[in-house]
XYZ file of C-alpha atoms in Angstrom:
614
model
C -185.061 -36.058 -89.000
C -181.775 -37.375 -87.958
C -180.081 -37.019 -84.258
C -176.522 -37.112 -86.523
C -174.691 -38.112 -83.561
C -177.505 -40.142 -81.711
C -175.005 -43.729 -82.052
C -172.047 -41.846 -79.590
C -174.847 -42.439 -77.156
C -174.584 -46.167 -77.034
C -170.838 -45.541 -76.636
C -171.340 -43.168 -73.890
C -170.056 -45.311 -71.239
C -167.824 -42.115 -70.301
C -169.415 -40.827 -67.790
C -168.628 -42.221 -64.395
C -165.903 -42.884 -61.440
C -162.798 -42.836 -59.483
C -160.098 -42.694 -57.033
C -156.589 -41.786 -55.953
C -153.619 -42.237 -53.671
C -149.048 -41.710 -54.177
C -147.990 -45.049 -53.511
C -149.493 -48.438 -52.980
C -148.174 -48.362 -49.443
C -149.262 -44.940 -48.997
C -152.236 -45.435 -50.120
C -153.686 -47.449 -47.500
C -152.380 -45.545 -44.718
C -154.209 -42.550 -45.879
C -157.347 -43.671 -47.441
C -158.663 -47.532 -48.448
C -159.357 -49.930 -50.567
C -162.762 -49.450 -52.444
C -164.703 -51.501 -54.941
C -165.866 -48.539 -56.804
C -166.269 -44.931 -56.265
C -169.082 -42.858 -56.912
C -168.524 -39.156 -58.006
C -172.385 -38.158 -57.636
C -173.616 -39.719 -54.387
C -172.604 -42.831 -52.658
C -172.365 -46.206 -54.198
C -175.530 -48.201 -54.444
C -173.526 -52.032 -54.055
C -171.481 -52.840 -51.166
C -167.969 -54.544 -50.965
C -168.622 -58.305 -52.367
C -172.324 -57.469 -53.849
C -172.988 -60.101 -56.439
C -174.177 -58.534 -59.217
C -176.006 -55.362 -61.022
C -179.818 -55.588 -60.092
C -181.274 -55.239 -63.698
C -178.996 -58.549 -65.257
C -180.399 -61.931 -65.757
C -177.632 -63.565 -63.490
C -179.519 -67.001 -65.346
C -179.090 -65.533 -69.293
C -178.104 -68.154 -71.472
C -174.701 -67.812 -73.199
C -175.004 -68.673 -77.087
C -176.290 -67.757 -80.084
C -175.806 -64.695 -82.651
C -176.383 -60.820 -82.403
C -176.296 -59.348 -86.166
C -175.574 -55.253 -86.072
C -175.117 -52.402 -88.600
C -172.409 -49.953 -88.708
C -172.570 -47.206 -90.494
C -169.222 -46.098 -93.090
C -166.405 -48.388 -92.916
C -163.293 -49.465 -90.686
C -159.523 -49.695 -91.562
C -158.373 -50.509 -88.120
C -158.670 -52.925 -85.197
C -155.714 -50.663 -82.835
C -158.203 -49.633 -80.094
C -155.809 -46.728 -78.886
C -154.950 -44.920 -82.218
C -156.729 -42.031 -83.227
C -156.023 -41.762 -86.740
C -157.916 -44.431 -89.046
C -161.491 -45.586 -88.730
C -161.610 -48.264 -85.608
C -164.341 -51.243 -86.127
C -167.383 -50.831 -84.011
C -166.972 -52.158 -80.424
C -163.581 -53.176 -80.396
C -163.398 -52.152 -77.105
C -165.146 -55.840 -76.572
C -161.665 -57.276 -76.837
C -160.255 -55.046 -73.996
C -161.173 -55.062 -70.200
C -160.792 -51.573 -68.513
C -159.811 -51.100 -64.778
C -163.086 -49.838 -63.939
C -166.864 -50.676 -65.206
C -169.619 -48.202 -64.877
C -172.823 -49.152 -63.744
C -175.848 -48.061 -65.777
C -177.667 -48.299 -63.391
C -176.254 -45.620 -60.811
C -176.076 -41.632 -61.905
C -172.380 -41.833 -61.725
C -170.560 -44.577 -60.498
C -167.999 -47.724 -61.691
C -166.527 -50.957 -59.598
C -163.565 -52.466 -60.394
C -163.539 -54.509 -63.302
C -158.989 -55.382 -63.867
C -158.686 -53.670 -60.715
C -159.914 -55.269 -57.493
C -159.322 -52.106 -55.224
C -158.689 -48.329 -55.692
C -157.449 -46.501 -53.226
C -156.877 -42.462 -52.711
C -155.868 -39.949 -50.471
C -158.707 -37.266 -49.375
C -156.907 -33.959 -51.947
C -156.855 -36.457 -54.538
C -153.639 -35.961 -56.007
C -153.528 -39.284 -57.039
C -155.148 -42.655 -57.630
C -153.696 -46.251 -56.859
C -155.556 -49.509 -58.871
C -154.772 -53.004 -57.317
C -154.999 -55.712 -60.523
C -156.966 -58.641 -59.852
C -154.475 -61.383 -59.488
C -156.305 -63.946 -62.047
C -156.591 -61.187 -64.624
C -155.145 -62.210 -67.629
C -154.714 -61.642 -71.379
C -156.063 -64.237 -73.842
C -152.401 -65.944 -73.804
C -152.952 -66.737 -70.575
C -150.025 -64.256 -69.213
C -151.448 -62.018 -66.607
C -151.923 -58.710 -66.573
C -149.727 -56.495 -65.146
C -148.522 -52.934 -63.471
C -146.250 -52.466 -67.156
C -149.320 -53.343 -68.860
C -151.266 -50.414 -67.392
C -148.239 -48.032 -67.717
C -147.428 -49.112 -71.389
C -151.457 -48.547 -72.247
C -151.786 -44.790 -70.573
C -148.796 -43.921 -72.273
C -149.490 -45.075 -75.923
C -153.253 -43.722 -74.981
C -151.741 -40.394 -74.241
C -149.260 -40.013 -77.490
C -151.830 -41.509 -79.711
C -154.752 -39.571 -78.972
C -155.158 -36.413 -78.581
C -158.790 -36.735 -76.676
C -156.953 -38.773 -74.279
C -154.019 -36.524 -73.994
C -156.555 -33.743 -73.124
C -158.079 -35.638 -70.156
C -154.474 -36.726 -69.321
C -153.342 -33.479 -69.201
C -152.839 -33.204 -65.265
C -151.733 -37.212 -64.782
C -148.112 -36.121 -64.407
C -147.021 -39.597 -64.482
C -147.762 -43.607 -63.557
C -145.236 -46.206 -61.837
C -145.564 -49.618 -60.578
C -145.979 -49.249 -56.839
C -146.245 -53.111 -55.798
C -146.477 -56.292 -57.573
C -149.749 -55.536 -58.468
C -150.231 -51.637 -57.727
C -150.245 -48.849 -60.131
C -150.209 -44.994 -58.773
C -151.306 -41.993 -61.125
C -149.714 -38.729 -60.044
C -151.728 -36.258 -60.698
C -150.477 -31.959 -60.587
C -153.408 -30.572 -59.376
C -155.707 -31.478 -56.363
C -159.362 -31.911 -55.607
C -159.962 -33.049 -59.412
C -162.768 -35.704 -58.692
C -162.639 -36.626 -62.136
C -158.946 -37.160 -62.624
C -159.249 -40.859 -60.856
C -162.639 -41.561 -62.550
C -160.845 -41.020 -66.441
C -157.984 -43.179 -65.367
C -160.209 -45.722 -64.895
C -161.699 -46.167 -67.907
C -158.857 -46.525 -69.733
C -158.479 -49.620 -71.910
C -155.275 -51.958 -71.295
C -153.604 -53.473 -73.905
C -150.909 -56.546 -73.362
C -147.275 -54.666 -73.781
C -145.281 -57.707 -75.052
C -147.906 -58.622 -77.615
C -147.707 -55.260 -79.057
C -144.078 -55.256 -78.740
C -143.822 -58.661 -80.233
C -143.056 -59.328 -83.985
C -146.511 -60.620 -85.908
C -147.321 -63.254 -88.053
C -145.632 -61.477 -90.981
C -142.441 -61.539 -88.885
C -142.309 -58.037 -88.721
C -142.244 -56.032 -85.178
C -145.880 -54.559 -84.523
C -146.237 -51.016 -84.405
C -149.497 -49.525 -81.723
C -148.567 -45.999 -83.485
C -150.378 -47.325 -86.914
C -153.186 -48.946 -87.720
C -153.603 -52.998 -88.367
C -156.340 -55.762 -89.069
C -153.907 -57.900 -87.750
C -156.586 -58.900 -85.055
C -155.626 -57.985 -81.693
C -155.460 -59.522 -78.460
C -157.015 -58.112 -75.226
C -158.025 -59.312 -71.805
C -162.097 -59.298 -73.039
C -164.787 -61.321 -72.993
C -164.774 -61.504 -76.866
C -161.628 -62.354 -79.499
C -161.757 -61.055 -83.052
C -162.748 -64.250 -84.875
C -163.229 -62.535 -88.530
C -162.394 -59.787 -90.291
C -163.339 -58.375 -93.856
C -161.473 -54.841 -94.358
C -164.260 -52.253 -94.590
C -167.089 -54.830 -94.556
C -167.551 -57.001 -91.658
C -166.026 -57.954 -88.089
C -166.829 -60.784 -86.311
C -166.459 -61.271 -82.360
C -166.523 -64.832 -80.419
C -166.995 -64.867 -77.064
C -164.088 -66.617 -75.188
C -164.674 -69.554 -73.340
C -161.761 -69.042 -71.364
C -162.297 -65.800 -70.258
C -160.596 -64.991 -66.980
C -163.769 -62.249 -66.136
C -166.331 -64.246 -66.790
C -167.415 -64.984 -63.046
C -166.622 -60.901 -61.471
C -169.646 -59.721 -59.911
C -169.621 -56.686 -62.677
C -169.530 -59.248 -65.499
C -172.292 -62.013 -64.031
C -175.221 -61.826 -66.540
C -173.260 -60.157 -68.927
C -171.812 -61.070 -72.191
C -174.127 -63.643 -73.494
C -173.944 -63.506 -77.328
C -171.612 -66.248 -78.087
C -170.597 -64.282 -81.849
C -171.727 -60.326 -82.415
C -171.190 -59.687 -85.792
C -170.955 -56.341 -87.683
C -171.867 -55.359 -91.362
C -170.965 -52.067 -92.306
C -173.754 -50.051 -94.903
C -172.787 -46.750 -96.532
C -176.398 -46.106 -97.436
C -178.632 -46.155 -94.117
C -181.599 -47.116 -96.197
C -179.928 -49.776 -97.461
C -178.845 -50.436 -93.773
C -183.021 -50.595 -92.795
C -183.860 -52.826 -95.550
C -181.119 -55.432 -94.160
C -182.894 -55.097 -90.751
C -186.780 -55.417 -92.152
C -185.134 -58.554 -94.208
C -184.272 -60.068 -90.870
C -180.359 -60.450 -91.923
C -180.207 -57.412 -88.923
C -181.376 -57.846 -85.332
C -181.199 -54.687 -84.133
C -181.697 -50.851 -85.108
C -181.260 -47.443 -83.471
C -183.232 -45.470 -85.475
C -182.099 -42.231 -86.131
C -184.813 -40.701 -87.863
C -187.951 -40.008 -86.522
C -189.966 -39.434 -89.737
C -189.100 -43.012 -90.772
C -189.888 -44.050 -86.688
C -193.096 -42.797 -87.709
C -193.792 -43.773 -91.462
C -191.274 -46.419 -91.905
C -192.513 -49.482 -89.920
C -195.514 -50.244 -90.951
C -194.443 -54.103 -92.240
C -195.503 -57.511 -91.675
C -192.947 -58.124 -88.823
C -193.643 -55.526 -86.451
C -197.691 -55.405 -87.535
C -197.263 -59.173 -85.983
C -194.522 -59.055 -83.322
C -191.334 -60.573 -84.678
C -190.079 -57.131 -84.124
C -190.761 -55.184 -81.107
C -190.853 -50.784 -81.152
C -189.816 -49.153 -78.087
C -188.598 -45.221 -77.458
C -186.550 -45.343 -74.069
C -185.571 -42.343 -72.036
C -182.827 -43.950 -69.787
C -180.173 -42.917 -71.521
C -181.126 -39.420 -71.635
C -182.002 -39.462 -67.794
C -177.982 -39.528 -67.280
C -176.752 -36.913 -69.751
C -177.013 -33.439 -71.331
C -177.109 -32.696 -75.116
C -176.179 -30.383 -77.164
C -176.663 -31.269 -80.983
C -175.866 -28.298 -83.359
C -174.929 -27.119 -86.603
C -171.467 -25.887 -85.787
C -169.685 -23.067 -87.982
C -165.483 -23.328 -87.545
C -164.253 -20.143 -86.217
C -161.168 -20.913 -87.541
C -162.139 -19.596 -90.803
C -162.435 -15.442 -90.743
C -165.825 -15.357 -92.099
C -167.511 -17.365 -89.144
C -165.498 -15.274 -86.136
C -168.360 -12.668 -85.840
C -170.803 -13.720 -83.449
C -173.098 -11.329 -85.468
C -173.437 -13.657 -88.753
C -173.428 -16.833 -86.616
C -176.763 -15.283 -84.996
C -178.037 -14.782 -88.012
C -177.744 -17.915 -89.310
C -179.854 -19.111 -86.388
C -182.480 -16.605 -87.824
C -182.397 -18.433 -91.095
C -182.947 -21.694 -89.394
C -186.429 -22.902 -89.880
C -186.432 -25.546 -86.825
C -190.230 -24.830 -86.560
C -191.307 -26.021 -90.017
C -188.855 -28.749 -90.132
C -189.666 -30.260 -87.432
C -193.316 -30.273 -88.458
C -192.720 -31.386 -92.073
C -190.076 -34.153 -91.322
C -190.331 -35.022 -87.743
C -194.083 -35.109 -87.402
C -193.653 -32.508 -84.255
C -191.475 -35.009 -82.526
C -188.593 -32.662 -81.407
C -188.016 -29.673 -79.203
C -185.643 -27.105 -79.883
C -182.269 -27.266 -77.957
C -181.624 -23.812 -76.140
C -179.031 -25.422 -73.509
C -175.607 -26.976 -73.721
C -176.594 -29.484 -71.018
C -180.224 -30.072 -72.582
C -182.631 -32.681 -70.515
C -180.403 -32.277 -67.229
C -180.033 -29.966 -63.895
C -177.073 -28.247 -65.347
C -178.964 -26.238 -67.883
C -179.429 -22.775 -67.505
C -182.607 -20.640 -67.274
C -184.637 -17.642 -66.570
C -181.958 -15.145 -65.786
C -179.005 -15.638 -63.744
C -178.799 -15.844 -59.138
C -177.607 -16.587 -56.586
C -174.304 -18.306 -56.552
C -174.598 -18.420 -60.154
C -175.053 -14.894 -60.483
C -171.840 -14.104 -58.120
C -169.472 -16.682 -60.819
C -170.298 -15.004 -63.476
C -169.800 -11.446 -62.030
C -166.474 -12.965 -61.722
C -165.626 -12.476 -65.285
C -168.305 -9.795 -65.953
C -165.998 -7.360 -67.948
C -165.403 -10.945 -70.581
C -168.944 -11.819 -71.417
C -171.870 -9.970 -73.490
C -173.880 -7.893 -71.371
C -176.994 -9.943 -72.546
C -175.447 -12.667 -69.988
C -176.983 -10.735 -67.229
C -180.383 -8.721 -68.453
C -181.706 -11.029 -71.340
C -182.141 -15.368 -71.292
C -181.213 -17.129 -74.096
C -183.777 -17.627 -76.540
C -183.853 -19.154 -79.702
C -185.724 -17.652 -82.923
C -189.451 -18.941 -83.769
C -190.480 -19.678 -87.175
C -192.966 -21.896 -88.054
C -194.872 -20.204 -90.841
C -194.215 -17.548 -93.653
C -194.284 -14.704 -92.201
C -192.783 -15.481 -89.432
C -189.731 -16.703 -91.832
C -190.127 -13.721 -93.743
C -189.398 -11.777 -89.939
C -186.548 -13.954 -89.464
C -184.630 -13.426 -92.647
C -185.215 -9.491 -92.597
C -183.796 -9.872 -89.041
C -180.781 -12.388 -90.262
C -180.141 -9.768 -93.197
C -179.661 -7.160 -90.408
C -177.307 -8.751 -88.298
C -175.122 -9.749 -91.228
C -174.987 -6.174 -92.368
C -173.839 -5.695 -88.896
C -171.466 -8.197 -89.046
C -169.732 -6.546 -92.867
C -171.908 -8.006 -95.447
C -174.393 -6.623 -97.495
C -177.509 -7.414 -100.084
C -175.864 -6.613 -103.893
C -179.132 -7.363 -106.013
C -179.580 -11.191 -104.997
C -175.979 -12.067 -103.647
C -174.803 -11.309 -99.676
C -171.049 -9.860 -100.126
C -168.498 -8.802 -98.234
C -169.003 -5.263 -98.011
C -165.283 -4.621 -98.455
C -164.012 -7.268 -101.047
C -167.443 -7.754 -102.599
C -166.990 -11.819 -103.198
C -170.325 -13.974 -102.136
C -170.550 -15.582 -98.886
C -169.992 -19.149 -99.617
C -171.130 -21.807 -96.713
C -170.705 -25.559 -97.255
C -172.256 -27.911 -94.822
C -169.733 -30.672 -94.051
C -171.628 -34.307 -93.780
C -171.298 -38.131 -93.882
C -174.470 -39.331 -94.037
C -176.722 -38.826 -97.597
C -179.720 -39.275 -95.403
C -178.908 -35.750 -93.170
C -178.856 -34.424 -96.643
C -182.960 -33.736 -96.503
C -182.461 -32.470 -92.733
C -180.127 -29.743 -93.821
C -181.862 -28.468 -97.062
C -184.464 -26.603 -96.027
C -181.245 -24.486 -93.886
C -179.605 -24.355 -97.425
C -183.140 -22.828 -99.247
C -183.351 -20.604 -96.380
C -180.069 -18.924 -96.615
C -180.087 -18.941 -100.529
C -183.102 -16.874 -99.661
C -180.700 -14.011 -98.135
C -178.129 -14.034 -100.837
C -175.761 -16.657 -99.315
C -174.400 -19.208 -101.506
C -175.030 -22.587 -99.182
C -174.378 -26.280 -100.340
C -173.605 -29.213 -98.844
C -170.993 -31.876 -99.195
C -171.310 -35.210 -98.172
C -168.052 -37.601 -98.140
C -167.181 -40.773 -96.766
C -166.783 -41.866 -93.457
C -163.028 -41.979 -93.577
C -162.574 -38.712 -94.985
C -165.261 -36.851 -92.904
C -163.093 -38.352 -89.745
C -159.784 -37.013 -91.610
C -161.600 -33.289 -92.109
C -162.908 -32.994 -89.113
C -160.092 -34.036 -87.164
C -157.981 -31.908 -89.187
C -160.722 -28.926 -88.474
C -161.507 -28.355 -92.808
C -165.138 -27.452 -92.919
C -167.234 -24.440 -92.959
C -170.217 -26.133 -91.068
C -170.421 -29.394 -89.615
C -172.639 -31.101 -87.197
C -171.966 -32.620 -83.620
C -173.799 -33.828 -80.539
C -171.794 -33.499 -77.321
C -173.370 -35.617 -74.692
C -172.478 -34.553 -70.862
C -172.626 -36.610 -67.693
C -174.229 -35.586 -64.704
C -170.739 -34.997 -63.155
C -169.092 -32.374 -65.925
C -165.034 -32.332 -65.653
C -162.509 -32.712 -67.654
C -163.985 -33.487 -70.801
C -165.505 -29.668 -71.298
C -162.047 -28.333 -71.692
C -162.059 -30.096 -74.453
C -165.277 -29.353 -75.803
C -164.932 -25.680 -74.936
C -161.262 -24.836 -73.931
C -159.156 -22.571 -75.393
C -155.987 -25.212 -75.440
C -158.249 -27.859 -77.716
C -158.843 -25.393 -80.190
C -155.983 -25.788 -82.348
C -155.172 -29.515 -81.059
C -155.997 -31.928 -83.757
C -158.487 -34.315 -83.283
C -159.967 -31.935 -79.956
C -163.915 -31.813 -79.657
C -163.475 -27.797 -80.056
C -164.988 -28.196 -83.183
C -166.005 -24.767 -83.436
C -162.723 -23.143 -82.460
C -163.422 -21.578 -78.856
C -160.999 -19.338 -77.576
C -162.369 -17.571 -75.013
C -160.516 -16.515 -71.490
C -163.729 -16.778 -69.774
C -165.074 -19.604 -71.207
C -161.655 -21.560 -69.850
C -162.438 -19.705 -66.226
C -165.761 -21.174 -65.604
C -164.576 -24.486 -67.155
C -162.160 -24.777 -64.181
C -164.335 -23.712 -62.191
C -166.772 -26.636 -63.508
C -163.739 -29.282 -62.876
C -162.801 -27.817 -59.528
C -166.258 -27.046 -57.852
C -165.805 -28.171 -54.148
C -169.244 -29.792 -53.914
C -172.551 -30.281 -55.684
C -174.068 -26.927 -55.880
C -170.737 -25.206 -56.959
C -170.705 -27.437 -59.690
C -174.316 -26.829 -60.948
C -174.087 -23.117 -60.367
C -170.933 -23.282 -62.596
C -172.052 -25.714 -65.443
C -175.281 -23.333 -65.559
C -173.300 -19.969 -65.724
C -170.735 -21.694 -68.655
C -173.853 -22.680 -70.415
C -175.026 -19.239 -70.360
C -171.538 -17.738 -71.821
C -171.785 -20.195 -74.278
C -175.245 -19.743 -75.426
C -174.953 -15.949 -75.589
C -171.530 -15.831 -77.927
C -174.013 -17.672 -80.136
C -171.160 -20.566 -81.337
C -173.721 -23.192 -82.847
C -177.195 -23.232 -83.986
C -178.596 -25.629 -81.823
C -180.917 -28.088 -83.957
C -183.388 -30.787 -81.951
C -183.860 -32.721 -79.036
C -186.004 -35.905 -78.047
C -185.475 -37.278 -74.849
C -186.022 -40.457 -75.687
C -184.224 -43.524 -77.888
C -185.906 -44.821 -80.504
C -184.844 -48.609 -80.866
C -186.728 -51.761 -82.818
C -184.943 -55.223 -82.519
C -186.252 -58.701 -83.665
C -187.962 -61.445 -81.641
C -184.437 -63.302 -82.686
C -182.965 -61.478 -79.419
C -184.253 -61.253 -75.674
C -183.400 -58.364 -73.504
C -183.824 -57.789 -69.651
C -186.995 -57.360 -67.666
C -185.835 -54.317 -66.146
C -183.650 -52.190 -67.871
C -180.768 -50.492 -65.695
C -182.244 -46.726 -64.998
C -179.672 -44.709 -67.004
C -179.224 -47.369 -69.692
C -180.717 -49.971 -71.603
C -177.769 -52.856 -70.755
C -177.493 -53.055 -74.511
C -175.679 -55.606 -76.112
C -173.883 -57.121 -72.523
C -176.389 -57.801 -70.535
C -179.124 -58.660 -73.704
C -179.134 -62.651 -74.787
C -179.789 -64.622 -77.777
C -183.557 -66.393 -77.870
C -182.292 -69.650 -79.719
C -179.807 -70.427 -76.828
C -182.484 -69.956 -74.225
C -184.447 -72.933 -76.165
């Protein structure tokens, strides 16, 4: 059984830190400069720490780390959202901050040596690093910054989203850059800045070696220069994408960077079958898998080289420890036939997670029943406390349920309970307008079939999601799915054309910004937004200010837990499965650290290549 969306985990490095002040000047008469900023607790490393405890500061630099990618790429612009981007990119771009996988929520400066903010927040001031510089040698600068957050913010609409309230940025000293922000008291506001990748203006601005002028608002495989550890070395459109470390690298001695970045090439070769992907790792032309479905975790590794060690099993929690998960099937509001919260309950009645995860997952998964799954923020039991008072706040907006019933999800498991389930799924969609006509479920008014298609990119969720399909053919519903490639399930999605689609939304510890557009009412009908299911809902967008806004650790909890509880009972996904741990194999051909950092698993940075420790 697939986690569909279990690779954004790797990439979750969004989930950390930062900082704020109006002008340079200003900024160190009413706050000072930091080395980092911690939104949940205090920082763990002092000013001029040497490096992150779980690194081997002695890791030898060399040698070759072979990786799969699923789909394909037409793209190596790290800031555009349309177009398919190649898989870590980002490995030719340095950030201002770098979060520390090793702290809950936390990042030190990585371009920026300082940060600086006053105590409301209402904005955030980055000093650069003085010997920062792009691969040209030519340093990076204040217009550098400006002319990245600006492209970041037309080009993507994600970005735009947590943008929203950075009102504006402007050089305030040689090497200063201040963030305006129009709100105060937004933790997170300083912490997004930070992360975002910089880009070298004049190289973008600069004609290329076709002698035409370069263009960041389309896509290229031109490859593109950064201030990274790593330059593109080779590219093959759709197929594979080299990276070289650089041996000039300005970074390479920074406390955040000592121990890191030890392949000397990372190369990735893109599959569009995933069994086609595991036989090129059991050949040994792969090092390294994130396995993604635990009936083959189970079944599928029983070869030569892991019966003899070349290649080593392990299931990890630490990246769960840091985040919670919600993985669902999602129907699209957008389309009339899903905006009943009636039918969308009774498609959770028609979902068999009980016998599927028995028959394909070996009994490996739970069910989800949270939107923060596996963290503090989920809800349960029945509402209290301050809790209790937040969401008497918008009483009159939410089902009644909120208050008298939890959230439960329906039990299957064997026939009759199935049987239970259906009659029960065939009640609520009578209730919601449709109706039994010999073996078809119509629209009581117009009499046409409901028609559901299930929106994939990956032929191996295709066995996941059929039982789902049997089980609502069973109730009169005509259910199919539709599997396309990558490129065009990234077009439809971000375009919002599909019945039912899947997701995972993974949520720090420190929730902000980023659930207003998962949840808000304003990302609904913005292109490209994580509202994949269409919210618009006046008090879901309450208690997700009141999420972004909480004065203090509690409020914040007691806020994230009553949103969860909204959310739950409007019944907007059909939650699917949850393992709290990753499942990863890798050959003997790689080394990785003693001690893996406690909410990550330092993978590829801080991981080495056996042959150049020889």
């Amino acid at each position: 059984m697939a986690l569909a969306s279990a690779k954004s985990l790797l990439l979750l490095g969004m989930a950390v830190s930062l900082l704020a002040s109006s002008t340079g000047a200003k900024a160190q008469e009413e706050g000072q400069w930091r080395v980092g900023i911690a939104t949940v607790g205090e920082l763990k490393h002092p000013k001029g720490f040497e490096r992150f405890d779980y690194v081997n500061p002695n890791a030898p630099k060399g040698g070759t780390l072979r990786r799969s990618a699923d789909g394909t790429f037409d793209t190596l612009n790290p800031l555009l959202a349309k177009g398919e981007a190649a898989r870590d990119i980002s490995l030719v771009f340095d950030t201002l901050l770098k979060p520390s996988e090793e702290e809950l929520s936390a990042s030190y400066g990585l371009l920026a040596e300082g940060i600086s903010y006053p105590e409301d927040i209402s904005s955030a001031t980055f000093r650069l690093r003085a010997e920062a510089k792009f691969a040209d040698g030519k340093p990076v600068t204040p217009e550098d910054v400006i002319f990245s957050f600006e492209k970041a913010k037309d080009l993507s609409p994600q970005l735009a989203t947590y943008y929203t309230h950075v009102v504006k940025a402007e050089k305030t000293g040689d090497r200063d850059i201040t963030f305006t922000f129009d709100e105060k008291n937004n933790r997170e506001l300083p912490q997004i800045v930070g992360q975002l990748i910089v880009v070298p203006k004049h190289w973008w601005q600069a004609t290329g070696p076709d002698g035409k002028p370069r263009d960041i608002s389309r896509g290229t495989l031109e490859p593109v220069m950064g201030s990274g550890p790593y330059k593109i070395a080779s590219v093959v459109p759709g197929s594979t994408v080299t990276y070289e470390l650089r041996d000039d690298y300005w970074g390479k001695d920074v406390n955040v960077n000592v121990g890191m970045n030890n392949f000397k090439t990372i190369t990735y070769t893109y599959f569009a079958d995933q069994d086609v992907a595991f036989q090129a790792f059991k050949s040994g032309t792969i090092d390294f898998r994130q396995e993604q479905s635990s009936s083959k975790w189970v079944t599928g590794y029983d070869f030569p080289a892991v019966n003899d060690g070349r290649i080593k099993k392990e299931e990890l929690p630490n990246i769960y420890r840091s985040v919670g998960i919600m993985q669902a099937f999602v129907p699209n509001e957008r389309r009339e036939k899903f905006q009943n919260p009636k039918l969308r309950r009774a498609l959770n009645y028609a979902f068999d997670f009980e016998d599927l995860n028995k028959t394909l997952a070996y009994g490996q998964f739970q069910r989800i029943n949270s939107f923060f799954m596996g963290s503090e923020l989920a809800s349960s039991g029945l509402p209290q406390g301050r809790e209790l008072e937040i969401l008497n706040e918008v009483k009159d907006q939410v089902p009644p349920e909120v208050f008298t019933t939890e959230y439960r999800n329906p039990v299957a498991g064997d026939p009759a309970k199935q049987r239970d389930n259906l009659r029960e799924a065939v009640r609520l969609m009578k209730e919601a307008g449709y109706e039994l006509r010999g073996n078809q479920m119509v629209n009581a008014k117009t009499g046409k079939q409901l028609d559901i298609e299930f929106l994939i990119d990956s032929a191996g969720m295709e066995r996941t999601i059929m039982p789902f399909v049997q089980s609502l053919k069973k109730i009169g519903i005509n259910a199919n799915i539709r599997t396309v490639d990558a490129a065009q399930y990234t077009n439809r999605l971000r375009s919002f054309d599909f019945d039912i689609t899947v997701k995972l939304w993974a949520t720090s510890p420190n929730p902000g910004n980023e659930q207003a557009d998962y949840w808000g009412s304003a990302a609904a009908d913005r292109q490209g937004s994580n509202n994949l299911a269409g919210i618009k809902n006046p008090a879901v967008d309450t208690l997700v200010k009141k999420v972004i806004f909480a004065k203090d650790r509690d409020e914040q909890v007691a806020a994230a837990r009553a949103l969860d509880r909204v959310l739950l009972a409007n019944d907007y996904v059909i939650p699917q499965f949850y393992r709290g741990e990753l499942f990863i194999a890798y050959w003997n051909t790689i080394v990785r650290p003693t001690e893996l950092p406690y909410y990550g698993i330092g993978f590829p940075e801080a991981w080495w290549s056996a042959s150049a420790a020889k």
